[in-house]
Every structure is written in structure tokens, then in C-alpha cells.
Coordinates of C-alpha atoms in Angstrom, one line a residue:
Chain A
N1 CA -42.9 60.7 0.6
A2 CA -44.4 57.5 -1.1
G3 CA -45.0 55.8 2.2
V4 CA -45.2 52.1 2.0
T5 CA -45.1 50.6 -1.4
Q6 CA -45.6 46.9 -2.5
T7 CA -45.0 45.0 -5.5
P8 CA -46.6 43.3 -7.3
K9 CA -50.2 44.5 -7.1
F10 CA -51.6 41.2 -8.5
Q11 CA -50.2 37.8 -8.9
V12 CA -51.5 34.4 -10.2
L13 CA -49.4 31.3 -9.3
K14 CA -49.7 27.7 -9.7
T15 CA -49.5 25.3 -6.8
G16 CA -45.8 24.6 -5.9
Q17 CA -44.4 27.8 -7.5
S18 CA -42.5 30.3 -5.5
M19 CA -42.4 34.1 -5.5
T20 CA -41.3 37.0 -3.4
L21 CA -43.5 40.0 -2.4
Q22 CA -41.6 43.2 -2.1
C23 CA -42.1 46.0 0.4
A24 CA -40.4 49.3 1.0
Q25 CA -40.9 52.4 3.1
D26 CA -39.3 55.7 2.9
M27 CA -40.4 56.9 6.4
N28 CA -37.4 55.8 8.3
H29 CA -39.4 53.4 10.4
N30 CA -37.8 50.7 12.4
S31 CA -40.5 48.1 12.5
M32 CA -42.1 46.4 9.6
Y33 CA -44.8 43.9 9.2
W34 CA -46.6 41.3 6.9
Y35 CA -50.3 40.7 7.3
R36 CA -52.7 38.6 5.2
Q37 CA -56.3 39.6 5.0
D38 CA -59.0 36.8 4.4
P39 CA -62.7 37.3 4.3
G40 CA -64.3 37.3 7.8
M41 CA -60.9 37.1 9.5
G42 CA -59.5 40.6 9.6
L43 CA -55.8 40.9 9.3
R44 CA -53.5 38.3 10.7
L45 CA -49.8 38.9 11.3
I46 CA -47.5 36.6 9.3
Y47 CA -44.0 37.9 10.3
Y48 CA -42.6 41.2 11.7
S49 CA -39.4 42.9 12.1
A50 CA -38.6 45.2 15.0
S51 CA -35.5 46.6 13.6
E52 CA -33.0 46.0 10.8
G53 CA -31.4 42.4 11.0
T54 CA -34.2 40.9 13.1
T55 CA -37.3 39.0 12.3
D56 CA -40.1 37.2 14.3
K57 CA -42.9 35.0 13.7
G58 CA -46.3 36.3 14.0
E59 CA -49.7 34.5 14.1
V60 CA -49.7 32.6 10.9
P61 CA -45.9 32.1 9.7
N62 CA -46.2 28.6 8.3
G63 CA -45.3 28.4 4.5
Y64 CA -43.5 31.8 4.5
N65 CA -40.1 33.3 5.0
V66 CA -39.1 36.9 5.3
S67 CA -36.0 39.0 4.8
R68 CA -35.2 42.5 6.3
L69 CA -32.9 43.5 3.5
N70 CA -32.1 46.9 5.2
K71 CA -34.1 49.5 7.1
R72 CA -36.4 50.3 4.1
E73 CA -37.1 46.9 2.6
F74 CA -38.9 43.8 4.1
S75 CA -39.8 41.0 1.7
L76 CA -42.0 38.1 2.1
R77 CA -41.3 34.7 0.2
L78 CA -43.5 31.9 -0.6
E79 CA -41.3 28.9 -1.3
S80 CA -44.0 26.4 -2.5
A81 CA -47.3 28.2 -3.0
A82 CA -50.5 26.5 -1.9
P83 CA -54.2 27.3 -2.6
S84 CA -54.6 28.2 1.2
Q85 CA -52.2 31.0 0.6
T86 CA -54.7 32.9 -1.8
S87 CA -55.2 36.1 0.0
V88 CA -54.5 39.7 0.1
Y89 CA -51.1 40.6 1.6
F90 CA -50.3 43.9 3.2
C91 CA -47.1 45.2 4.3
A92 CA -46.9 47.8 7.2
S93 CA -44.3 49.9 8.9
S94 CA -44.6 51.8 12.3
S95 CA -43.5 54.8 14.2
R96 CA -43.6 55.4 17.9
L97 CA -46.4 57.6 19.1
A98 CA -45.6 60.6 21.5
G99 CA -47.7 59.2 24.2
G100 CA -46.4 55.7 23.8
G101 CA -47.3 52.8 21.5
E102 CA -46.8 52.7 17.6
T103 CA -48.9 53.7 14.7
Q104 CA -48.7 51.4 11.7
Y105 CA -49.0 52.6 8.1
F106 CA -50.1 50.2 5.4
G107 CA -49.2 49.6 1.8
P108 CA -51.7 49.2 -0.9
G109 CA -51.7 45.3 -0.8
T110 CA -50.8 42.5 -3.1
R111 CA -53.6 40.3 -4.4
L112 CA -52.4 36.7 -4.7
L113 CA -54.3 33.9 -6.4
V114 CA -52.8 30.3 -6.2
L115 CA -54.4 27.8 -8.5
Chain B
G1 CA -52.6 37.6 24.1
N2 CA -54.9 40.4 23.1
S3 CA -58.3 40.1 21.3
V4 CA -60.5 42.6 19.7
T5 CA -64.2 42.1 19.0
Q6 CA -66.2 44.4 16.8
M7 CA -69.7 44.2 15.7
E8 CA -70.5 42.2 12.5
G9 CA -71.7 44.0 9.4
P10 CA -72.7 44.8 7.0
V11 CA -74.2 48.0 8.5
T12 CA -76.4 49.8 6.1
L13 CA -77.4 53.4 6.8
S14 CA -79.0 56.3 4.9
E15 CA -77.0 59.4 4.4
E16 CA -77.0 61.8 7.3
A17 CA -77.7 58.9 9.8
F18 CA -75.9 58.4 13.1
L19 CA -73.2 55.7 13.1
T20 CA -72.0 53.5 15.8
I21 CA -69.6 50.5 15.4
N22 CA -69.0 48.8 18.6
C23 CA -65.6 47.5 19.6
T24 CA -64.4 45.9 22.7
Y25 CA -61.0 44.5 23.6
T26 CA -59.2 42.2 26.0
A27 CA -55.6 42.9 26.9
T28 CA -53.0 42.8 29.5
G29 CA -52.0 46.3 30.6
Y30 CA -53.2 49.3 28.7
P31 CA -53.0 49.1 24.9
S32 CA -53.2 51.8 22.5
L33 CA -56.4 51.7 20.4
F34 CA -57.0 52.4 16.8
W35 CA -59.6 52.5 14.1
Y36 CA -58.5 51.9 10.6
V37 CA -60.6 52.4 7.4
Q38 CA -60.3 50.4 4.1
Y39 CA -61.9 51.7 1.1
P40 CA -62.5 49.4 -1.8
G41 CA -59.3 48.1 -3.4
E42 CA -57.1 49.9 -1.2
G43 CA -54.9 49.3 2.1
L44 CA -55.7 50.3 5.4
Q45 CA -55.7 54.0 6.5
L46 CA -55.4 55.1 10.1
L47 CA -58.6 56.9 10.9
L48 CA -57.9 57.8 14.6
K49 CA -56.2 56.5 17.8
A50 CA -56.1 57.0 21.5
T51 CA -53.2 55.9 23.8
K52 CA -54.6 56.1 27.2
A53 CA -57.8 55.9 29.1
D54 CA -60.4 58.6 28.5
D55 CA -58.7 59.9 25.5
K56 CA -60.8 60.8 22.6
G57 CA -59.5 60.2 19.1
S58 CA -61.2 62.2 16.3
N59 CA -60.7 62.6 12.6
K60 CA -63.1 63.5 9.7
G61 CA -66.1 63.7 11.9
F62 CA -65.5 60.3 13.4
E63 CA -64.8 60.0 17.1
A64 CA -64.0 57.1 19.5
T65 CA -63.3 57.3 23.4
Y66 CA -61.0 55.0 25.2
R67 CA -63.2 53.5 27.9
K68 CA -61.0 51.4 30.4
E69 CA -63.9 50.5 32.6
T70 CA -65.9 48.9 29.8
T71 CA -62.8 48.0 27.7
S72 CA -64.4 49.6 24.7
F73 CA -63.5 51.9 21.9
H74 CA -66.8 52.5 19.9
L75 CA -66.5 54.4 16.6
E76 CA -69.2 57.1 16.2
K77 CA -70.1 59.7 13.6
G78 CA -73.1 62.1 13.7
S79 CA -74.0 62.1 10.1
V80 CA -72.5 59.7 7.6
Q81 CA -72.0 60.3 3.9
V82 CA -71.9 58.0 0.9
S83 CA -68.2 58.5 0.7
D84 CA -67.8 56.8 4.2
S85 CA -68.8 53.5 2.7
A86 CA -65.9 51.2 3.6
V87 CA -64.7 48.5 5.9
Y88 CA -63.7 49.7 9.4
F89 CA -61.2 47.8 11.6
C90 CA -60.7 48.1 15.4
A91 CA -57.2 47.4 16.6
A92 CA -55.2 47.2 19.9
T93 CA -51.5 47.2 20.4
G94 CA -50.0 44.2 22.1
T95 CA -46.4 43.1 22.9
A96 CA -43.6 44.3 20.6
S97 CA -46.0 46.9 19.1
K98 CA -47.9 44.2 17.3
L99 CA -51.4 45.0 16.4
T100 CA -54.3 42.8 17.0
F101 CA -57.3 43.5 14.6
G102 CA -61.0 42.8 14.8
T103 CA -62.6 41.1 11.9
G104 CA -63.9 44.4 10.3
T105 CA -67.3 46.0 9.9
R106 CA -68.5 46.9 6.5
L107 CA -70.4 50.0 6.2
Q108 CA -72.5 50.9 3.2
V109 CA -74.3 54.3 3.2
T110 CA -77.1 54.9 0.7
L111 CA -78.8 58.2 -0.8

């Protein structure tokens, strides 16, 4: 199993450009997530999808949109990139623990620089 | 909502020293608790977890015990190695299985 994969690994954008970050998982997980990681702030949830066909906002959704294309894929779109969106973006998927709760598995991340 | 507070780093230790990274949480109900590790240039990897009070999670020599009375989940290792140098994140589940993360603690282990 490849686990959670993300493309691209690195991207440089100019302010106002758009792009889509791709994420796929091969673990048959129902839930998928997008986070951003900024220095000194840990990881913050942008959007999540509890199941195919559903998406919900997280802590910092402004400036982003998502699509749960199917059970495997969950993409994050920046319609008009801003320098404040310079960050490292992580995708994750989760499975339910035997004792309750869920464990999240993370992709390797996409480093985005917006000039 | 939930919140997770962990000690600020960086933490610098000599090889074979004892490690403690403190983590406390606030939550409604009884969340599952996690420690994730991030090596340079990589994504987060699950290090250990605990799903109920008094559970002890352990992996690769690291341990953490779910303490409901002190709302804590401190990470410990008896003898750190240079290869343990990384950023460690404490996390707690909330509604809809969403995770709340602490800000991370950077550990640097030197020879």
C-alpha cells in the first residue's frame, strides 16, 4: 500500500494564480482531511470529508475549496492564491480504532510558496 | 472546542538522556489522545495512541499514559538517540473525529 499520496511536492505561485493540490489514499478510509502547517502554529484543519460526497469546513477554510471526487481522492483548490497561503499542506485519511476514535494517517505534504 | 497545550521547544538533550515532553488537553467528554512525530522534510507519523483513561501507549521506546485526573498525556523515553531528533505533536480527537493538535515540540539530540 502506498498509504496517502500528495502531488505536487513543491509549488511556487504568483499572487492571484489558482492551483489544485491532489490527495489520494489506498486504505479504503472513509474520512479525509486537509491541514496547513505554519511555524509555531501546529496543524490547522482547512476542510474535511467524513465520507464520499460530503465535505465540511474546518478551522481555516477561507480562500480554499475542496472536492471529494470519490472514496480515494480529496483535492484542495486555491482559486486566487495569496501570500498568506504560503504554507505546507498535509492531507490525511482516517480509520476507526477498535476502542473508539479514529487514527489519522498523513501524506508527505506539499510545500507551497505564493509570491 | 478542544485544545491541546504542549511544552515549547526546542528541547536539546544529549544521547541517552531521559526525555519528557508535557502535553495537557481540554475537551468535552473523553477524547482519544495521540503523539505524532515529524522527521525533517516528511509528513506526520503516528507514534502512539491511547483511547481511554489509564491506557498507556507505547512504541519505539516512547510511552505516554492517558491521565484523566490531570488531563495530561506526557511523552517519555528513557534513553534518547540522535535518530529521535524530530518535531513531536500531541493531539486529541474532537467532534466528527477531527484532531486538535498542539503547536509541536522540536527535539534535538546531540552526541
